[in-house]
Amino acid sequence: MNSAATVWWQAGTIYQIYPRSFQDSNGDGVGDLAGIIGRLPYLRQLGIDAIWLSPIFPSPMADFGYDISDYLGIDPLFGSPADFDALVVAAHDLGLKLILDLVPNHTSDQHPWFIESRASRHNPKRDWYIWRDPKPDGSAPTNWMSEFGGSAWQYHEPTQQYYYHAFLDRQPDLNWRNPAVRAAIYDVMRFWMRRGVDGFRVDVIWHLIKDDEFRDNPANPGYGVGRPPHESVLPLYSTDRPEALDVVAEMRRVVDEFDDRVLIGEVYLPVERLVAYYGRDLSGAHLPFNFALLSAPWNAAQIGEMIAHYEAALPLGAWPNWVLGNHDRPRIASRVGEAQARVAAMLLLTLRGTPTLYYGDELGMKQLAIPPDRVRDPFEKNVPGLGVGRDGCRTPMQWGATERAGFSTGEPWLPLAEDYLTQNASTLAADPHSILSLYVQLIDLRRRSPELIFGNYRPVATSGSLLAYQRAYDGQTLLIVLNLGADPASLHVEAGEILLGTQLDRRHENVSGALELRGDEGVIVRLRIEPAS
Ligand code: GLC
């Protein structure tokens, strides 16, 4: 392998933990840090390299931790600062990196900065947030919409101005044009890196800077019935402003003050804009999250095109990445179905670039329909009935067939999926053909195969339901063939040996001529001959 092998965030696999739902250790029905520590051996066995934790900081939990009231503390719900230090040590002892969620775009309305800011128009922290006068008719300064429904402007009667919130009114946006705000958040980053954290996943990084002229957003001509209200305008002036890239470059410089850390950005933008977040000369995020798989129509031609499009758009030297699930989007096993979830796993772990998986996807956990009286997500509460709710992908991790799936001794904060009796880590670990066993073997194969880490990506022409590509490195070539359909299909292959199949029953099979795939099957083949260059 070349020297790039030493860069952990390129060679490794990232695993997202949603701490509320991973493992509860004290019976309050909410996961915590001590719970995570107890499950590190599971993660080690799974073979992942880095854990990203959704926010664990003090928060009124209006948006379940994405509304932070103290950037430097740990919410008692999750444990103590000492628990956090213990987690860092325990993870590092097992060779696991720890990535924290940084939420710099907004704070909680209970953050002392905002409490000062709203105290008066002359408060020194007034300009830490985005305050504007009403229009002459008293209405909001612009037509910008909150992502969680309604206007993004909240009127504050005592000081007679509006403040801007891209999400809940309880999540006021910081003013990133103010250098004092930047300095304060950069100090937060340094604080956690000194504490041993290996990097950050930066929340809504493309939102950080808003238009300096506060122009109205244009109407969205494609807006239609059944879509959430914020999509009625195009966020042209409220997001993805050119100056945001300066901020990202500054954040990167802060991260680079420390050795071997990673900067990941959450960016929901079309590929052409997404890749701008690598920054000029790669001075921005190491990995602007690539969410294309989260919404890709599940058919071979479109996924093939989507991969090619992304590969072609990457700046020279930029390291790609792929995400299959997260705490905001429907679970993959529900989106593509149980059988295709295995194919999706093989796709994620054989594409070029760092894979990020979401807790429970390795168990085939599904999106749970949440009864109305158990809904917790503020997005669903504000915009009910459109299917935007995120609780269904945040249900408790299914550890065992024991009471409450081994997640908690108390009533879990969100309902457990009933399939936990069979779809759980301990049952699936004992089954050599389970989806969990497939994940373990895929991650292991990736770890051992420079082709899968460093190899180039070469699409192979196919038709119908097959998606095929080669990953070649140092004279060795792996061929990945995925059947995205339910019917058998075949592809001509010169000669090779199957290293792994999604059904876990074809290892070491020699293939030459027609490679036959069952419906919903994928295989990784080591080719015996040198590919024509
Ligand atoms: C990000 C988070 C999401 C949160 C929002 C506001 O998109 O992933 O969960 O609600 O930002 O912080």
XYZ file of C-alpha atoms and ligand atoms in Angstrom:
545
model
C 0.000 0.000 0.000
C 1.196 3.526 -0.515
C 1.738 6.043 2.248
C -1.860 7.238 1.989
C -2.702 4.061 3.937
C -1.797 5.871 7.111
C -4.613 8.400 6.784
C -7.289 6.814 8.930
C -10.243 8.792 7.615
C -9.459 7.651 4.074
C -8.786 3.981 4.791
C -11.337 3.554 7.553
C -15.070 3.114 7.928
C -17.083 5.637 9.960
C -20.032 4.550 12.114
C -22.627 7.065 13.285
C -24.072 6.633 16.752
C -27.214 8.502 17.711
C -26.433 8.501 21.442
C -30.036 8.705 22.683
C -30.766 5.398 20.985
C -27.611 3.307 21.194
C -27.366 1.909 24.712
C -28.862 3.067 27.991
C -26.905 2.201 31.126
C -29.060 3.769 33.849
C -32.597 2.745 32.987
C -33.953 6.190 32.067
C -34.823 5.015 28.575
C -32.251 7.273 26.902
C -28.867 6.054 25.710
C -25.731 7.431 27.335
C -21.935 7.529 27.229
C -21.448 4.683 29.705
C -23.718 2.616 27.470
C -21.552 3.395 24.449
C -18.391 2.442 26.365
C -19.941 -0.937 27.143
C -20.654 -1.528 23.459
C -17.229 -0.606 22.089
C -16.210 -4.286 21.819
C -19.193 -4.803 19.493
C -17.971 -1.963 17.293
C -14.454 -3.350 17.327
C -15.811 -6.708 16.180
C -17.849 -5.068 13.488
C -14.549 -3.705 12.254
C -15.294 -0.008 11.949
C -12.527 2.531 12.523
C -14.209 5.691 13.743
C -17.325 6.633 15.656
C -19.230 9.850 15.025
C -21.477 10.826 17.903
C -24.500 13.027 17.325
C -24.499 15.887 19.906
C -23.952 15.040 23.574
C -23.699 18.607 24.916
C -26.053 20.302 27.395
C -29.281 21.030 25.578
C -32.961 21.674 26.271
C -33.441 18.934 23.627
C -35.916 20.895 21.517
C -34.110 19.293 18.550
C -32.568 16.457 20.566
C -29.162 17.974 21.099
C -28.903 20.039 17.920
C -29.898 22.964 20.155
C -26.824 23.419 22.336
C -26.833 25.547 25.484
C -23.187 24.896 26.443
C -20.601 23.894 23.854
C -18.075 22.754 26.447
C -20.153 20.488 28.662
C -21.818 17.085 28.573
C -25.569 16.862 29.068
C -26.241 14.969 32.341
C -28.676 12.807 30.386
C -25.642 11.339 28.613
C -23.288 11.315 31.594
C -20.495 13.450 33.010
C -17.348 15.016 31.588
C -15.485 12.163 33.300
C -17.617 9.656 31.354
C -16.643 11.470 28.191
C -12.941 11.270 29.031
C -13.393 7.584 29.798
C -15.021 7.096 26.391
C -12.111 8.783 24.624
C -9.623 6.558 26.413
C -11.630 3.364 25.929
C -12.199 4.060 22.225
C -8.560 4.910 21.603
C -7.426 1.825 23.503
C -9.408 -0.240 21.016
C -7.977 1.681 18.083
C -11.222 3.558 17.415
C -11.278 7.246 16.530
C -13.919 9.532 17.988
C -15.600 12.275 15.948
C -17.923 14.813 17.578
C -20.818 16.717 16.098
C -20.092 20.431 15.947
C -23.221 22.579 15.651
C -21.911 26.059 14.851
C -24.785 27.439 12.787
C -27.131 27.942 15.718
C -27.366 27.572 19.474
C -30.244 26.890 21.787
C -32.275 29.957 22.738
C -31.151 29.015 26.260
C -27.472 29.485 25.467
C -26.043 32.321 27.609
C -24.888 34.038 24.399
C -28.452 34.300 23.143
C -29.845 35.257 26.527
C -27.417 38.196 26.480
C -28.047 38.931 22.835
C -31.787 39.313 23.278
C -31.427 41.333 26.510
C -31.186 44.639 24.628
C -30.260 46.104 21.287
C -27.087 47.469 22.849
C -25.873 44.297 24.474
C -22.302 43.471 23.363
C -23.573 40.076 22.182
C -26.457 41.561 20.160
C -24.502 41.101 16.957
C -23.637 37.475 17.765
C -27.020 36.543 16.303
C -28.926 37.799 13.266
C -31.312 40.571 14.271
C -33.248 42.708 11.788
C -35.921 45.338 11.907
C -39.400 44.428 10.707
C -40.458 45.635 7.285
C -42.431 48.908 7.454
C -45.658 46.890 7.597
C -44.335 44.967 10.580
C -43.762 41.741 8.697
C -40.615 39.590 8.665
C -37.448 41.052 7.072
C -37.347 38.454 4.261
C -39.395 35.517 2.977
C -36.836 32.988 4.217
C -38.399 29.802 5.534
C -37.490 27.636 8.501
C -36.559 24.098 7.491
C -38.982 22.936 10.136
C -41.923 24.938 8.781
C -43.070 28.565 8.917
C -41.086 31.776 8.649
C -37.429 31.636 9.639
C -37.880 34.933 11.490
C -39.161 35.180 15.034
C -40.318 38.547 16.359
C -38.924 39.510 19.751
C -41.395 41.902 21.324
C -39.173 43.384 24.077
C -36.516 44.631 21.619
C -38.865 44.943 18.631
C -36.698 43.112 16.158
C -36.788 39.746 14.463
C -34.110 37.098 14.882
C -33.308 34.515 12.234
C -33.577 30.761 12.808
C -32.996 28.345 9.940
C -34.528 25.589 12.082
C -36.685 25.940 15.235
C -37.329 29.335 16.810
C -35.563 27.762 19.769
C -32.436 27.448 17.578
C -31.389 31.032 16.747
C -28.677 31.280 14.075
C -25.299 32.678 15.067
C -23.933 35.553 13.007
C -20.907 34.050 11.303
C -20.000 37.409 9.786
C -18.991 38.455 13.300
C -15.316 37.595 13.976
C -15.991 37.169 17.700
C -18.451 34.354 16.949
C -15.911 32.638 14.746
C -13.206 32.925 17.403
C -15.525 31.529 20.072
C -16.447 28.444 18.041
C -12.842 27.863 16.979
C -11.959 27.806 20.671
C -14.682 25.215 21.201
C -13.039 23.073 18.520
C -9.635 23.443 20.166
C -11.122 22.543 23.546
C -12.423 19.199 22.302
C -9.369 18.381 20.238
C -7.172 18.964 23.283
C -9.484 16.581 25.043
C -8.573 13.911 22.507
C -11.307 14.171 19.899
C -10.213 13.102 16.404
C -12.358 15.471 14.399
C -15.763 16.963 13.743
C -18.827 16.418 11.664
C -19.998 19.987 11.165
C -23.766 20.412 11.197
C -25.397 22.282 8.262
C -22.075 23.786 7.195
C -23.613 25.212 3.985
C -25.968 27.327 6.095
C -23.317 29.276 7.999
C -23.384 32.523 6.012
C -26.518 34.326 4.821
C -26.850 37.011 2.187
C -25.407 40.315 3.388
C -28.177 42.204 1.585
C -30.965 40.004 2.955
C -32.609 39.553 -0.426
C -35.809 37.545 -0.687
C -35.481 33.960 -1.871
C -37.084 33.191 -5.251
C -40.208 31.047 -5.377
C -39.611 27.398 -6.216
C -41.395 26.670 -9.510
C -41.140 22.923 -8.794
C -42.906 23.146 -5.458
C -45.948 20.932 -5.190
C -48.523 19.365 -2.959
C -47.160 17.056 -0.312
C -43.796 18.752 -0.060
C -42.698 20.462 3.187
C -43.347 24.222 3.319
C -39.684 25.309 3.337
C -39.337 23.956 -0.187
C -41.761 26.607 -1.470
C -38.809 28.973 -1.892
C -35.341 28.204 -3.240
C -32.775 28.942 -0.502
C -30.622 31.011 -2.852
C -29.867 33.833 -0.421
C -30.141 32.006 2.895
C -27.667 29.151 2.246
C -24.535 28.235 0.283
C -23.213 31.788 0.084
C -19.706 32.093 -1.363
C -18.322 33.421 1.941
C -19.255 30.164 3.689
C -16.261 28.616 1.980
C -13.965 31.105 3.743
C -15.369 29.934 7.061
C -14.842 26.290 6.153
C -11.227 27.042 5.250
C -10.773 28.767 8.609
C -12.231 25.743 10.405
C -9.853 23.534 8.488
C -6.922 25.646 9.660
C -8.070 25.161 13.245
C -8.314 21.395 12.726
C -4.856 21.432 11.141
C -3.381 22.961 14.306
C -3.670 19.399 15.619
C -2.235 16.204 14.111
C -4.283 13.710 12.191
C -7.790 15.173 12.720
C -10.641 15.191 10.269
C -13.138 17.852 9.208
C -16.389 16.509 7.780
C -19.172 18.788 6.581
C -22.877 18.104 6.404
C -23.878 19.449 2.991
C -27.149 18.783 1.189
C -26.464 20.340 -2.212
C -26.291 19.202 -5.830
C -22.945 17.565 -6.610
C -21.493 20.587 -8.430
C -21.978 22.755 -5.349
C -21.184 20.020 -2.853
C -17.665 19.566 -4.148
C -16.949 23.276 -3.645
C -16.798 22.436 0.068
C -13.469 20.666 -0.455
C -12.291 24.248 -0.787
C -9.869 25.946 -3.111
C -6.796 23.693 -3.404
C -8.509 21.326 -0.969
C -8.279 23.874 1.833
C -11.827 23.155 3.048
C -13.500 20.072 4.506
C -11.626 16.775 4.148
C -14.983 15.124 3.502
C -18.078 17.079 2.520
C -20.622 14.334 3.167
C -21.931 12.844 -0.058
C -25.605 12.011 0.498
C -26.385 10.966 -3.074
C -27.188 7.376 -2.019
C -29.799 8.572 0.474
C -32.175 9.585 -2.268
C -30.934 7.779 -5.382
C -33.687 5.908 -7.228
C -32.755 2.261 -6.701
C -31.976 1.140 -10.207
C -28.704 0.185 -11.811
C -28.631 2.768 -14.583
C -29.403 5.721 -12.354
C -27.015 4.696 -9.605
C -24.287 4.091 -12.180
C -24.866 7.554 -13.585
C -24.909 9.098 -10.144
C -21.559 7.519 -9.239
C -20.011 8.642 -12.522
C -21.334 12.145 -12.004
C -19.839 12.369 -8.516
C -16.504 10.865 -9.576
C -16.272 13.336 -12.447
C -17.102 16.329 -10.276
C -14.470 15.641 -7.596
C -11.624 18.143 -7.615
C -8.160 16.738 -8.275
C -6.916 14.949 -5.175
C -10.214 15.204 -3.299
C -11.085 12.063 -1.329
C -14.607 10.793 -2.023
C -17.080 9.487 0.554
C -20.466 7.788 0.658
C -23.252 7.767 3.250
C -25.998 5.137 3.331
C -28.078 6.336 6.249
C -28.292 8.932 8.981
C -30.556 10.205 11.733
C -32.477 12.490 9.365
C -33.408 10.114 6.559
C -35.472 6.912 6.203
C -33.618 3.691 6.927
C -32.084 1.964 3.914
C -33.688 -1.430 4.695
C -37.114 0.178 4.376
C -36.245 2.338 1.417
C -34.889 -0.448 -0.784
C -36.243 -3.513 1.015
C -34.599 -6.204 3.099
C -33.081 -8.136 0.212
C -31.571 -5.069 -1.436
C -30.223 -3.797 1.902
C -27.473 -6.406 1.509
C -26.706 -5.188 -1.998
C -26.629 -1.626 -0.654
C -24.099 -2.707 1.982
C -21.854 -4.170 -0.691
C -22.195 -1.017 -2.760
C -21.311 1.276 0.165
C -18.277 -0.769 1.136
C -16.849 -1.226 -2.349
C -17.213 2.252 -3.804
C -14.211 4.547 -3.882
C -14.154 6.723 -0.787
C -14.791 6.658 2.935
C -18.002 4.813 3.855
C -20.221 6.081 6.682
C -22.785 3.743 8.146
C -25.602 4.484 10.500
C -26.111 2.478 13.683
C -28.474 -0.452 13.223
C -28.244 -0.528 9.433
C -25.830 -3.433 9.911
C -28.772 -5.281 11.522
C -31.170 -4.373 8.741
C -33.133 -2.191 11.175
C -36.202 -0.689 9.522
C -37.981 2.598 9.594
C -40.604 2.318 12.314
C -44.073 3.842 11.949
C -44.430 5.964 15.089
C -47.906 6.213 16.638
C -49.033 9.864 16.867
C -48.857 9.915 20.664
C -45.211 8.814 20.594
C -43.973 11.365 18.053
C -40.971 13.275 19.420
C -39.436 14.894 16.341
C -40.155 18.648 16.176
C -40.107 18.539 12.373
C -42.999 16.024 12.352
C -44.816 18.004 15.042
C -44.544 21.260 13.071
C -45.240 19.725 9.674
C -47.403 16.682 10.395
C -48.608 14.080 7.948
C -46.108 14.590 5.109
C -43.834 11.766 6.168
C -40.952 14.043 7.128
C -40.711 12.667 10.680
C -37.306 11.431 11.735
C -38.256 9.362 14.796
C -38.676 6.233 12.690
C -34.959 6.031 11.944
C -33.952 6.846 15.527
C -35.497 3.903 17.372
C -33.457 2.003 19.982
C -30.621 -0.211 18.830
C -31.689 -3.841 18.789
C -29.065 -5.684 20.809
C -30.746 -8.919 21.791
C -33.972 -10.915 22.037
C -34.181 -9.976 25.695
C -36.543 -7.487 27.282
C -36.449 -4.086 25.559
C -33.929 -5.535 23.144
C -31.178 -5.062 25.707
C -31.302 -1.327 25.044
C -32.621 -0.246 28.448
C -34.223 -1.553 31.607
C -36.704 1.336 31.432
C -39.248 2.479 28.860
C -37.274 3.600 25.791
C -37.728 7.240 24.702
C -38.930 5.994 21.308
C -40.742 2.701 20.687
C -38.760 -0.377 19.786
C -39.398 -2.099 16.481
C -41.178 -5.402 17.070
C -38.821 -7.283 14.794
C -36.115 -6.968 17.456
C -36.810 -10.556 18.490
C -35.106 -11.728 15.310
C -33.352 -8.629 13.985
C -30.914 -8.122 16.822
C -27.158 -8.054 17.167
C -26.802 -11.196 19.206
C -29.060 -13.412 17.068
C -27.575 -12.093 13.838
C -23.980 -12.459 15.067
C -24.636 -16.163 15.641
C -25.976 -16.622 12.103
C -23.145 -16.950 9.573
C -25.457 -15.879 6.742
C -27.012 -12.816 8.382
C -26.776 -9.233 7.180
C -24.581 -8.505 10.218
C -22.168 -11.259 9.193
C -22.164 -9.750 5.705
C -21.264 -6.312 7.115
C -18.458 -7.821 9.215
C -17.013 -9.585 6.179
C -17.383 -6.605 3.868
C -15.659 -4.289 6.318
C -12.924 -6.850 6.859
C -12.413 -7.401 3.137
C -12.243 -3.672 2.570
C -9.682 -3.299 5.310
C -7.509 -6.012 3.740
C -7.876 -4.888 0.123
C -5.862 -1.926 -1.131
C -7.953 -2.198 -4.319
C -11.066 -1.258 -2.367
C -9.377 1.578 -0.524
C -7.050 3.095 -3.101
C -8.070 1.482 -6.344
C -9.519 3.581 -9.116
C -13.171 3.252 -10.047
C -13.987 1.929 -13.498
C -17.569 1.315 -14.538
C -18.270 -1.886 -16.475
C -20.926 -1.760 -19.164
C -24.027 -3.729 -18.202
C -27.685 -3.763 -19.002
C -30.869 -4.291 -17.073
C -30.649 -4.633 -13.338
C -26.874 -5.106 -13.067
C -24.483 -2.493 -11.776
C -20.836 -3.445 -12.215
C -17.501 -1.750 -11.705
C -13.862 -2.540 -11.213
C -11.517 -1.329 -8.536
C -7.915 -1.733 -9.670
C -4.725 -1.087 -7.770
C -1.156 -2.187 -8.184
C -1.881 -4.740 -10.908
C -4.799 -6.352 -9.035
C -8.412 -5.897 -10.026
C -11.609 -6.543 -8.155
C -14.866 -6.679 -10.054
C -18.039 -5.835 -8.181
C -21.321 -6.957 -9.718
C -24.578 -6.004 -8.045
C -28.012 -7.201 -9.074
C -30.433 -4.455 -8.146
C -33.378 -6.465 -9.342
C -35.253 -9.493 -8.029
C -34.686 -11.658 -11.147
C -31.518 -13.613 -11.959
C -29.041 -11.916 -14.285
C -25.642 -12.719 -15.729
C -22.522 -10.922 -16.860
C -19.626 -12.152 -18.941
C -16.402 -12.444 -16.940
C -13.086 -13.733 -18.305
C -11.839 -15.576 -15.229
C -11.785 -14.932 -11.546
C -12.647 -16.054 -8.072
C -15.535 -14.863 -5.937
C -14.219 -13.345 -2.719
C -17.588 -12.551 -1.203
C -21.250 -12.714 -2.134
C -24.136 -11.008 -0.398
C -25.697 -14.399 0.495
C -22.378 -15.491 2.049
C -22.445 -18.851 0.273
C -20.179 -18.405 -2.765
C -16.724 -17.764 -1.377
C -13.867 -19.243 -3.459
C -16.180 -20.091 -6.352
C -14.287 -19.904 -9.641
C -16.005 -18.052 -12.427
C -15.258 -17.888 -16.119
C -17.606 -17.045 -18.914
C -21.038 -16.297 -17.551
C -21.174 -15.046 -13.986
C -24.677 -15.927 -12.821
C -26.290 -13.844 -10.138
C -29.455 -14.644 -8.282
C -32.026 -11.924 -7.785
C -30.953 -9.351 -5.179
C -27.423 -10.699 -5.147
C -24.061 -8.994 -5.320
C -20.575 -10.480 -5.580
C -16.983 -9.319 -5.389
C -14.708 -11.150 -7.802
C -10.938 -11.100 -7.931
C -10.095 -11.111 -11.647
C -7.318 -13.410 -12.754
C -6.211 -11.565 -15.806
C -4.791 -8.115 -16.164
C -7.499 -5.803 -17.413
C -6.786 -4.268 -20.795
C -5.624 -0.741 -20.102
C -28.809 18.851 10.784
C -29.015 17.663 11.687
C -30.463 17.581 12.039
C -30.845 18.840 12.766
C -30.513 20.070 11.943
C -30.568 21.318 12.767
O -29.415 18.690 9.556
O -28.512 16.503 11.077
O -30.751 16.451 12.807
O -32.196 18.828 13.074
O -29.212 20.005 11.418
O -29.477 21.354 13.654
